Amino acid sequence: KQEVTQIPAALSVPEGENLVLNCSFTDSAIYNLQWFRQDPGKGLTSLLLIQSSQREQTSGRLNASLDKSSGRSTLYIAASQPGDSATYLCAVTPHAGGTSYGKLTFGQGTILTVHP
Amino acid sequence: GAGVSQSPSNKVTEKGKDVELRCDPISGHTALYWYRQSLGQGLEFLIYFQGNSAPDKSGLPSDRFSAERTGGSVSTLTIQRTQQEDSAVYLCASSLLSTYEQYFGPGTRLTVT
């Protein structure tokens, strides 16, 4: 059974810092990995998708890397801003045939607070 | 374009009643997913529809839960004889089968009293 772990559970940083969020998964047979952001009381916003054949993806100040063989991904946020405050979730899709192909297994999330 | 929409946004029901939650996926997305988010349990997969294939129901917690997808678009999640432990936010997502990048709706907050 796939298990996804995110470290740290919570992180508080001053504005302007660069920071790294970590995600690990136990089964390396994944199709892709997604990073999401969730604001309080809201749904999930997709930030980055990394296919299993890729090593990293970048979007603006965000960079996500994937090391499938070691079961790890990191989300790097450059020059953090108070508006980045949210819960960040990592999730993986299994690489298996049949109907289990698409379902996501989520980590518990990292609660990020960026203070001015 | 329009994103995933869900209705109602909030639902309060009495224990033992049936509820229906609705999801409208992004137009053209052939895969649709239901998840549940509750305190202490995180986000859990419930059911997955992939095109015309039989749905993956492996995440449904009991036979009180069922879902259907009509015409390959709109989906309804039904919970029969609701219990207090069913209280949670129910999230719907959709994706293309080419990328499996999932886009989520705003969720339905279900409270069972």
PDB file of C-alpha atoms in Angstrom:
ATOM      1  CA  LYS A   1       0.000   0.000   0.000  1.00  0.00           C
ATOM      2  CA  GLN A   2       1.373   3.389  -1.012  1.00  0.00           C
ATOM      3  CA  GLU A   3       2.130   5.774   1.842  1.00  0.00           C
ATOM      4  CA  VAL A   4       3.054   9.426   1.390  1.00  0.00           C
ATOM      5  CA  THR A   5       4.806  11.419   4.107  1.00  0.00           C
ATOM      6  CA  GLN A   6       5.418  15.150   4.178  1.00  0.00           C
ATOM      7  CA  ILE A   7       7.996  16.897   6.305  1.00  0.00           C
ATOM      8  CA  PRO A   8       7.782  19.272   8.076  1.00  0.00           C
ATOM      9  CA  ALA A   9       4.163  19.235   9.225  1.00  0.00           C
ATOM     10  CA  ALA A  10       4.317  22.984   9.743  1.00  0.00           C
ATOM     11  CA  LEU A  11       6.753  25.722   8.806  1.00  0.00           C
ATOM     12  CA  SER A  12       6.861  29.391   9.718  1.00  0.00           C
ATOM     13  CA  VAL A  13       9.297  31.686   7.910  1.00  0.00           C
ATOM     14  CA  PRO A  14       9.841  35.406   7.439  1.00  0.00           C
ATOM     15  CA  GLU A  15       8.994  36.964   4.112  1.00  0.00           C
ATOM     16  CA  GLY A  16      11.720  36.683   1.493  1.00  0.00           C
ATOM     17  CA  GLU A  17      13.171  33.359   2.593  1.00  0.00           C
ATOM     18  CA  ASN A  18      13.703  30.474   0.229  1.00  0.00           C
ATOM     19  CA  LEU A  19      12.239  27.259   1.546  1.00  0.00           C
ATOM     20  CA  VAL A  20      11.978  23.554   0.803  1.00  0.00           C
ATOM     21  CA  LEU A  21       9.067  21.224   1.474  1.00  0.00           C
ATOM     22  CA  ASN A  22       9.703  17.502   1.442  1.00  0.00           C
ATOM     23  CA  CYS A  23       7.594  14.584   0.289  1.00  0.00           C
ATOM     24  CA  SER A  24       8.442  10.882   0.374  1.00  0.00           C
ATOM     25  CA  PHE A  25       6.524   7.867  -0.903  1.00  0.00           C
ATOM     26  CA  THR A  26       7.004   4.181  -0.205  1.00  0.00           C
ATOM     27  CA  ASP A  27       6.190   2.647  -3.608  1.00  0.00           C
ATOM     28  CA  SER A  28       8.276   3.979  -6.488  1.00  0.00           C
ATOM     29  CA  ALA A  29       5.861   2.601  -9.100  1.00  0.00           C
ATOM     30  CA  ILE A  30       4.189   5.933  -9.710  1.00  0.00           C
ATOM     31  CA  TYR A  31       2.783   7.462 -12.875  1.00  0.00           C
ATOM     32  CA  ASN A  32       3.109  11.036 -11.725  1.00  0.00           C
ATOM     33  CA  LEU A  33       3.380  13.286  -8.676  1.00  0.00           C
ATOM     34  CA  GLN A  34       1.382  16.446  -8.074  1.00  0.00           C
ATOM     35  CA  TRP A  35       1.896  19.309  -5.669  1.00  0.00           C
ATOM     36  CA  PHE A  36      -1.213  21.163  -4.562  1.00  0.00           C
ATOM     37  CA  ARG A  37      -1.967  24.203  -2.510  1.00  0.00           C
ATOM     38  CA  GLN A  38      -5.027  24.457  -0.272  1.00  0.00           C
ATOM     39  CA  ASP A  39      -6.208  27.683   1.308  1.00  0.00           C
ATOM     40  CA  PRO A  40      -8.447  27.449   4.414  1.00  0.00           C
ATOM     41  CA  GLY A  41     -11.986  26.408   3.517  1.00  0.00           C
ATOM     42  CA  LYS A  42     -11.120  26.050  -0.154  1.00  0.00           C
ATOM     43  CA  GLY A  43     -10.496  23.271  -2.628  1.00  0.00           C
ATOM     44  CA  LEU A  44      -7.123  22.201  -3.972  1.00  0.00           C
ATOM     45  CA  THR A  45      -5.173  24.175  -6.548  1.00  0.00           C
ATOM     46  CA  SER A  46      -2.733  22.220  -8.691  1.00  0.00           C
ATOM     47  CA  LEU A  47       0.731  23.806  -8.589  1.00  0.00           C
ATOM     48  CA  LEU A  48       2.991  21.412 -10.455  1.00  0.00           C
ATOM     49  CA  LEU A  49       2.718  17.998 -12.059  1.00  0.00           C
ATOM     50  CA  ILE A  50       5.806  15.856 -12.584  1.00  0.00           C
ATOM     51  CA  GLN A  51       5.525  12.791 -14.788  1.00  0.00           C
ATOM     52  CA  SER A  52       7.519   9.769 -13.615  1.00  0.00           C
ATOM     53  CA  SER A  53       9.968  10.187 -16.503  1.00  0.00           C
ATOM     54  CA  GLN A  54      10.753  13.787 -15.508  1.00  0.00           C
ATOM     55  CA  ARG A  55      13.191  15.088 -12.907  1.00  0.00           C
ATOM     56  CA  GLU A  56      11.736  18.515 -12.238  1.00  0.00           C
ATOM     57  CA  GLN A  57       9.149  21.101 -13.160  1.00  0.00           C
ATOM     58  CA  THR A  58       9.183  24.859 -12.687  1.00  0.00           C
ATOM     59  CA  SER A  59       6.453  27.446 -12.483  1.00  0.00           C
ATOM     60  CA  GLY A  60       7.383  30.984 -11.517  1.00  0.00           C
ATOM     61  CA  ARG A  61       8.935  30.914  -8.042  1.00  0.00           C
ATOM     62  CA  LEU A  62       8.140  27.231  -7.611  1.00  0.00           C
ATOM     63  CA  ASN A  63      10.374  24.327  -8.530  1.00  0.00           C
ATOM     64  CA  ALA A  64       9.534  20.700  -7.863  1.00  0.00           C
ATOM     65  CA  SER A  65      11.968  17.838  -8.217  1.00  0.00           C
ATOM     66  CA  LEU A  66      11.375  14.112  -8.341  1.00  0.00           C
ATOM     67  CA  ASP A  67      13.726  11.242  -7.514  1.00  0.00           C
ATOM     68  CA  LYS A  68      11.519   8.260  -8.201  1.00  0.00           C
ATOM     69  CA  SER A  69      14.096   5.616  -7.307  1.00  0.00           C
ATOM     70  CA  SER A  70      14.529   7.006  -3.802  1.00  0.00           C
ATOM     71  CA  GLY A  71      10.852   7.858  -3.413  1.00  0.00           C
ATOM     72  CA  ARG A  72      11.346  11.568  -2.835  1.00  0.00           C
ATOM     73  CA  SER A  73      10.136  14.896  -4.107  1.00  0.00           C
ATOM     74  CA  THR A  74      10.880  18.420  -2.987  1.00  0.00           C
ATOM     75  CA  LEU A  75       9.014  21.654  -3.571  1.00  0.00           C
ATOM     76  CA  TYR A  76      11.249  24.705  -3.561  1.00  0.00           C
ATOM     77  CA  ILE A  77       9.664  28.108  -3.060  1.00  0.00           C
ATOM     78  CA  ALA A  78      11.881  31.086  -3.811  1.00  0.00           C
ATOM     79  CA  ALA A  79      11.524  34.494  -2.187  1.00  0.00           C
ATOM     80  CA  SER A  80       8.492  33.539  -0.125  1.00  0.00           C
ATOM     81  CA  GLN A  81       5.611  35.995   0.295  1.00  0.00           C
ATOM     82  CA  PRO A  82       2.770  36.220   2.839  1.00  0.00           C
ATOM     83  CA  GLY A  83       0.391  35.205   0.035  1.00  0.00           C
ATOM     84  CA  ASP A  84       2.188  31.852  -0.119  1.00  0.00           C
ATOM     85  CA  SER A  85       0.730  30.964   3.281  1.00  0.00           C
ATOM     86  CA  ALA A  86      -1.377  27.830   2.811  1.00  0.00           C
ATOM     87  CA  THR A  87      -1.273  24.063   3.205  1.00  0.00           C
ATOM     88  CA  TYR A  88       0.859  22.320   0.598  1.00  0.00           C
ATOM     89  CA  LEU A  89      -0.041  18.775  -0.334  1.00  0.00           C
ATOM     90  CA  CYS A  90       1.922  16.191  -2.236  1.00  0.00           C
ATOM     91  CA  ALA A  91       0.129  13.325  -3.993  1.00  0.00           C
ATOM     92  CA  VAL A  92       1.111  10.404  -6.207  1.00  0.00           C
ATOM     93  CA  THR A  93      -0.751   8.430  -8.857  1.00  0.00           C
ATOM     94  CA  PRO A  94      -0.056   4.714  -9.096  1.00  0.00           C
ATOM     95  CA  HIS A  95       1.484   3.220 -12.199  1.00  0.00           C
ATOM     96  CA  ALA A  96      -0.714   0.177 -12.443  1.00  0.00           C
ATOM     97  CA  GLY A  97      -3.008  -1.176 -15.083  1.00  0.00           C
ATOM     98  CA  GLY A  98      -6.735  -1.171 -14.768  1.00  0.00           C
ATOM     99  CA  THR A  99      -8.952   1.218 -12.942  1.00  0.00           C
ATOM    100  CA  SER A 100      -6.589   2.054 -10.106  1.00  0.00           C
ATOM    101  CA  TYR A 101      -4.473   4.037 -12.512  1.00  0.00           C
ATOM    102  CA  GLY A 102      -5.631   7.547 -11.643  1.00  0.00           C
ATOM    103  CA  LYS A 103      -6.423   7.765  -7.955  1.00  0.00           C
ATOM    104  CA  LEU A 104      -4.203  10.016  -5.863  1.00  0.00           C
ATOM    105  CA  THR A 105      -2.647   9.076  -2.540  1.00  0.00           C
ATOM    106  CA  PHE A 106      -2.021  12.216  -0.511  1.00  0.00           C
ATOM    107  CA  GLY A 107       0.402  13.172   2.182  1.00  0.00           C
ATOM    108  CA  GLN A 108      -0.857  14.922   5.307  1.00  0.00           C
ATOM    109  CA  GLY A 109       0.408  18.280   4.084  1.00  0.00           C
ATOM    110  CA  THR A 110       2.754  21.011   5.273  1.00  0.00           C
ATOM    111  CA  ILE A 111       1.154  24.109   6.778  1.00  0.00           C
ATOM    112  CA  LEU A 112       3.216  27.079   5.633  1.00  0.00           C
ATOM    113  CA  THR A 113       3.042  30.491   7.259  1.00  0.00           C
ATOM    114  CA  VAL A 114       5.023  33.359   5.771  1.00  0.00           C
ATOM    115  CA  HIS A 115       5.008  36.377   8.044  1.00  0.00           C
ATOM    116  CA  PRO A 116       5.806  39.932   6.952  1.00  0.00           C
TER     117      PRO A 116
ATOM    118  CA  GLY B   1     -12.664  28.031 -19.153  1.00  0.00           C
ATOM    119  CA  ALA B   2     -14.926  26.855 -16.364  1.00  0.00           C
ATOM    120  CA  GLY B   3     -13.415  24.700 -13.669  1.00  0.00           C
ATOM    121  CA  VAL B   4     -14.895  21.823 -11.718  1.00  0.00           C
ATOM    122  CA  SER B   5     -18.078  22.833  -9.953  1.00  0.00           C
ATOM    123  CA  GLN B   6     -19.808  21.153  -7.029  1.00  0.00           C
ATOM    124  CA  SER B   7     -23.169  21.608  -5.394  1.00  0.00           C
ATOM    125  CA  PRO B   8     -24.309  22.259  -2.807  1.00  0.00           C
ATOM    126  CA  SER B   9     -21.371  24.057  -1.196  1.00  0.00           C
ATOM    127  CA  ASN B  10     -22.727  23.229   2.238  1.00  0.00           C
ATOM    128  CA  LYS B  11     -25.171  20.578   3.383  1.00  0.00           C
ATOM    129  CA  VAL B  12     -26.499  19.979   6.873  1.00  0.00           C
ATOM    130  CA  THR B  13     -28.553  16.849   7.331  1.00  0.00           C
ATOM    131  CA  GLU B  14     -29.941  14.782  10.134  1.00  0.00           C
ATOM    132  CA  LYS B  15     -28.507  11.402  10.978  1.00  0.00           C
ATOM    133  CA  GLY B  16     -30.261   8.685   8.996  1.00  0.00           C
ATOM    134  CA  LYS B  17     -31.206  10.862   6.015  1.00  0.00           C
ATOM    135  CA  ASP B  18     -29.921  10.325   2.481  1.00  0.00           C
ATOM    136  CA  VAL B  19     -27.895  13.018   0.696  1.00  0.00           C
ATOM    137  CA  GLU B  20     -26.815  13.597  -2.885  1.00  0.00           C
ATOM    138  CA  LEU B  21     -23.749  15.586  -3.831  1.00  0.00           C
ATOM    139  CA  ARG B  22     -23.205  16.760  -7.388  1.00  0.00           C
ATOM    140  CA  CYS B  23     -20.072  17.322  -9.458  1.00  0.00           C
ATOM    141  CA  ASP B  24     -19.727  18.954 -12.878  1.00  0.00           C
ATOM    142  CA  PRO B  25     -16.277  18.199 -14.314  1.00  0.00           C
ATOM    143  CA  ILE B  26     -14.287  20.317 -16.710  1.00  0.00           C
ATOM    144  CA  SER B  27     -15.663  19.941 -20.212  1.00  0.00           C
ATOM    145  CA  GLY B  28     -13.752  17.278 -22.136  1.00  0.00           C
ATOM    146  CA  HIS B  29     -12.279  15.598 -19.063  1.00  0.00           C
ATOM    147  CA  THR B  30     -13.080  11.906 -19.272  1.00  0.00           C
ATOM    148  CA  ALA B  31     -11.796  10.936 -15.823  1.00  0.00           C
ATOM    149  CA  LEU B  32     -13.660  11.949 -12.657  1.00  0.00           C
ATOM    150  CA  TYR B  33     -12.722  11.333  -9.036  1.00  0.00           C
ATOM    151  CA  TRP B  34     -14.332  11.712  -5.624  1.00  0.00           C
ATOM    152  CA  TYR B  35     -12.304  12.248  -2.453  1.00  0.00           C
ATOM    153  CA  ARG B  36     -13.190  12.936   1.156  1.00  0.00           C
ATOM    154  CA  GLN B  37     -11.309  15.255   3.490  1.00  0.00           C
ATOM    155  CA  SER B  38     -11.924  14.977   7.204  1.00  0.00           C
ATOM    156  CA  LEU B  39     -10.069  16.103  10.296  1.00  0.00           C
ATOM    157  CA  GLY B  40      -7.547  13.522  11.354  1.00  0.00           C
ATOM    158  CA  GLN B  41      -7.953  11.431   8.179  1.00  0.00           C
ATOM    159  CA  GLY B  42      -6.588  13.751   5.567  1.00  0.00           C
ATOM    160  CA  LEU B  43      -7.649  13.299   1.958  1.00  0.00           C
ATOM    161  CA  GLU B  44      -9.013   9.872   1.058  1.00  0.00           C
ATOM    162  CA  PHE B  45      -9.864   8.484  -2.346  1.00  0.00           C
ATOM    163  CA  LEU B  46     -13.456   7.283  -2.727  1.00  0.00           C
ATOM    164  CA  ILE B  47     -14.232   6.401  -6.352  1.00  0.00           C
ATOM    165  CA  TYR B  48     -12.857   6.957  -9.847  1.00  0.00           C
ATOM    166  CA  PHE B  49     -14.634   6.963 -13.216  1.00  0.00           C
ATOM    167  CA  GLN B  50     -12.486   6.470 -16.300  1.00  0.00           C
ATOM    168  CA  GLY B  51     -14.321   6.977 -19.555  1.00  0.00           C
ATOM    169  CA  ASN B  52     -16.724   4.111 -20.185  1.00  0.00           C
ATOM    170  CA  SER B  53     -14.850   1.609 -18.020  1.00  0.00           C
ATOM    171  CA  ALA B  54     -16.248   0.170 -14.817  1.00  0.00           C
ATOM    172  CA  PRO B  55     -15.535   2.587 -11.961  1.00  0.00           C
ATOM    173  CA  ASP B  56     -12.906   1.895  -9.327  1.00  0.00           C
ATOM    174  CA  LYS B  57     -14.965   1.804  -6.130  1.00  0.00           C
ATOM    175  CA  SER B  58     -12.159   0.550  -3.917  1.00  0.00           C
ATOM    176  CA  GLY B  59     -12.178   3.625  -1.684  1.00  0.00           C
ATOM    177  CA  LEU B  60     -15.860   3.664  -0.764  1.00  0.00           C
ATOM    178  CA  PRO B  61     -16.007   3.178   3.029  1.00  0.00           C
ATOM    179  CA  SER B  62     -19.278   1.245   3.149  1.00  0.00           C
ATOM    180  CA  ASP B  63     -22.200   0.121   1.009  1.00  0.00           C
ATOM    181  CA  ARG B  64     -24.075   3.239   2.116  1.00  0.00           C
ATOM    182  CA  PHE B  65     -21.936   5.138  -0.367  1.00  0.00           C
ATOM    183  CA  SER B  66     -22.545   4.979  -4.104  1.00  0.00           C
ATOM    184  CA  ALA B  67     -21.832   7.142  -7.118  1.00  0.00           C
ATOM    185  CA  GLU B  68     -22.861   7.352 -10.699  1.00  0.00           C
ATOM    186  CA  ARG B  69     -21.787   9.305 -13.704  1.00  0.00           C
ATOM    187  CA  THR B  70     -24.422  10.001 -16.313  1.00  0.00           C
ATOM    188  CA  GLY B  71     -23.565  10.584 -19.951  1.00  0.00           C
ATOM    189  CA  GLY B  72     -19.877  10.642 -19.171  1.00  0.00           C
ATOM    190  CA  SER B  73     -20.160  14.052 -17.545  1.00  0.00           C
ATOM    191  CA  VAL B  74     -22.008  14.972 -14.354  1.00  0.00           C
ATOM    192  CA  SER B  75     -21.525  12.733 -11.332  1.00  0.00           C
ATOM    193  CA  THR B  76     -23.615  12.254  -8.211  1.00  0.00           C
ATOM    194  CA  LEU B  77     -22.300  10.846  -4.942  1.00  0.00           C
ATOM    195  CA  THR B  78     -25.071   9.423  -2.763  1.00  0.00           C
ATOM    196  CA  ILE B  79     -24.758   8.659   0.916  1.00  0.00           C
ATOM    197  CA  GLN B  80     -27.626   6.675   2.386  1.00  0.00           C
ATOM    198  CA  ARG B  81     -28.605   6.641   6.051  1.00  0.00           C
ATOM    199  CA  THR B  82     -25.977   9.239   6.931  1.00  0.00           C
ATOM    200  CA  GLN B  83     -23.945   8.863  10.110  1.00  0.00           C
ATOM    201  CA  GLN B  84     -22.070  11.495  12.080  1.00  0.00           C
ATOM    202  CA  GLU B  85     -18.749  10.048  10.933  1.00  0.00           C
ATOM    203  CA  ASP B  86     -19.748  10.925   7.358  1.00  0.00           C
ATOM    204  CA  SER B  87     -19.266  14.605   8.212  1.00  0.00           C
ATOM    205  CA  ALA B  88     -16.439  15.832   6.008  1.00  0.00           C
ATOM    206  CA  VAL B  89     -15.653  17.876   2.928  1.00  0.00           C
ATOM    207  CA  TYR B  90     -16.332  15.906  -0.242  1.00  0.00           C
ATOM    208  CA  LEU B  91     -14.099  16.927  -3.132  1.00  0.00           C
ATOM    209  CA  CYS B  92     -14.510  16.120  -6.792  1.00  0.00           C
ATOM    210  CA  ALA B  93     -11.751  16.281  -9.404  1.00  0.00           C
ATOM    211  CA  SER B  94     -11.456  15.654 -13.115  1.00  0.00           C
ATOM    212  CA  SER B  95      -8.618  15.054 -15.525  1.00  0.00           C
ATOM    213  CA  LEU B  96      -7.682  14.161 -19.046  1.00  0.00           C
ATOM    214  CA  LEU B  97      -6.592  10.560 -19.462  1.00  0.00           C
ATOM    215  CA  SER B  98      -3.436  11.716 -21.250  1.00  0.00           C
ATOM    216  CA  THR B  99      -1.875  13.468 -18.242  1.00  0.00           C
ATOM    217  CA  TYR B 100      -3.916  12.473 -15.177  1.00  0.00           C
ATOM    218  CA  GLU B 101      -3.354  15.997 -13.855  1.00  0.00           C
ATOM    219  CA  GLN B 102      -6.298  16.407 -11.520  1.00  0.00           C
ATOM    220  CA  TYR B 103      -8.238  19.641 -11.113  1.00  0.00           C
ATOM    221  CA  PHE B 104     -10.380  19.950  -8.027  1.00  0.00           C
ATOM    222  CA  GLY B 105     -13.681  21.609  -7.320  1.00  0.00           C
ATOM    223  CA  PRO B 106     -14.357  23.740  -4.231  1.00  0.00           C
ATOM    224  CA  GLY B 107     -15.935  20.846  -2.344  1.00  0.00           C
ATOM    225  CA  THR B 108     -19.176  20.193  -0.485  1.00  0.00           C
ATOM    226  CA  ARG B 109     -19.043  20.489   3.284  1.00  0.00           C
ATOM    227  CA  LEU B 110     -21.364  17.859   4.751  1.00  0.00           C
ATOM    228  CA  THR B 111     -22.423  18.083   8.370  1.00  0.00           C
ATOM    229  CA  VAL B 112     -24.493  15.281   9.867  1.00  0.00           C
ATOM    230  CA  THR B 113     -26.260  16.253  13.085  1.00  0.00           C
TER     231      THR B 113
END
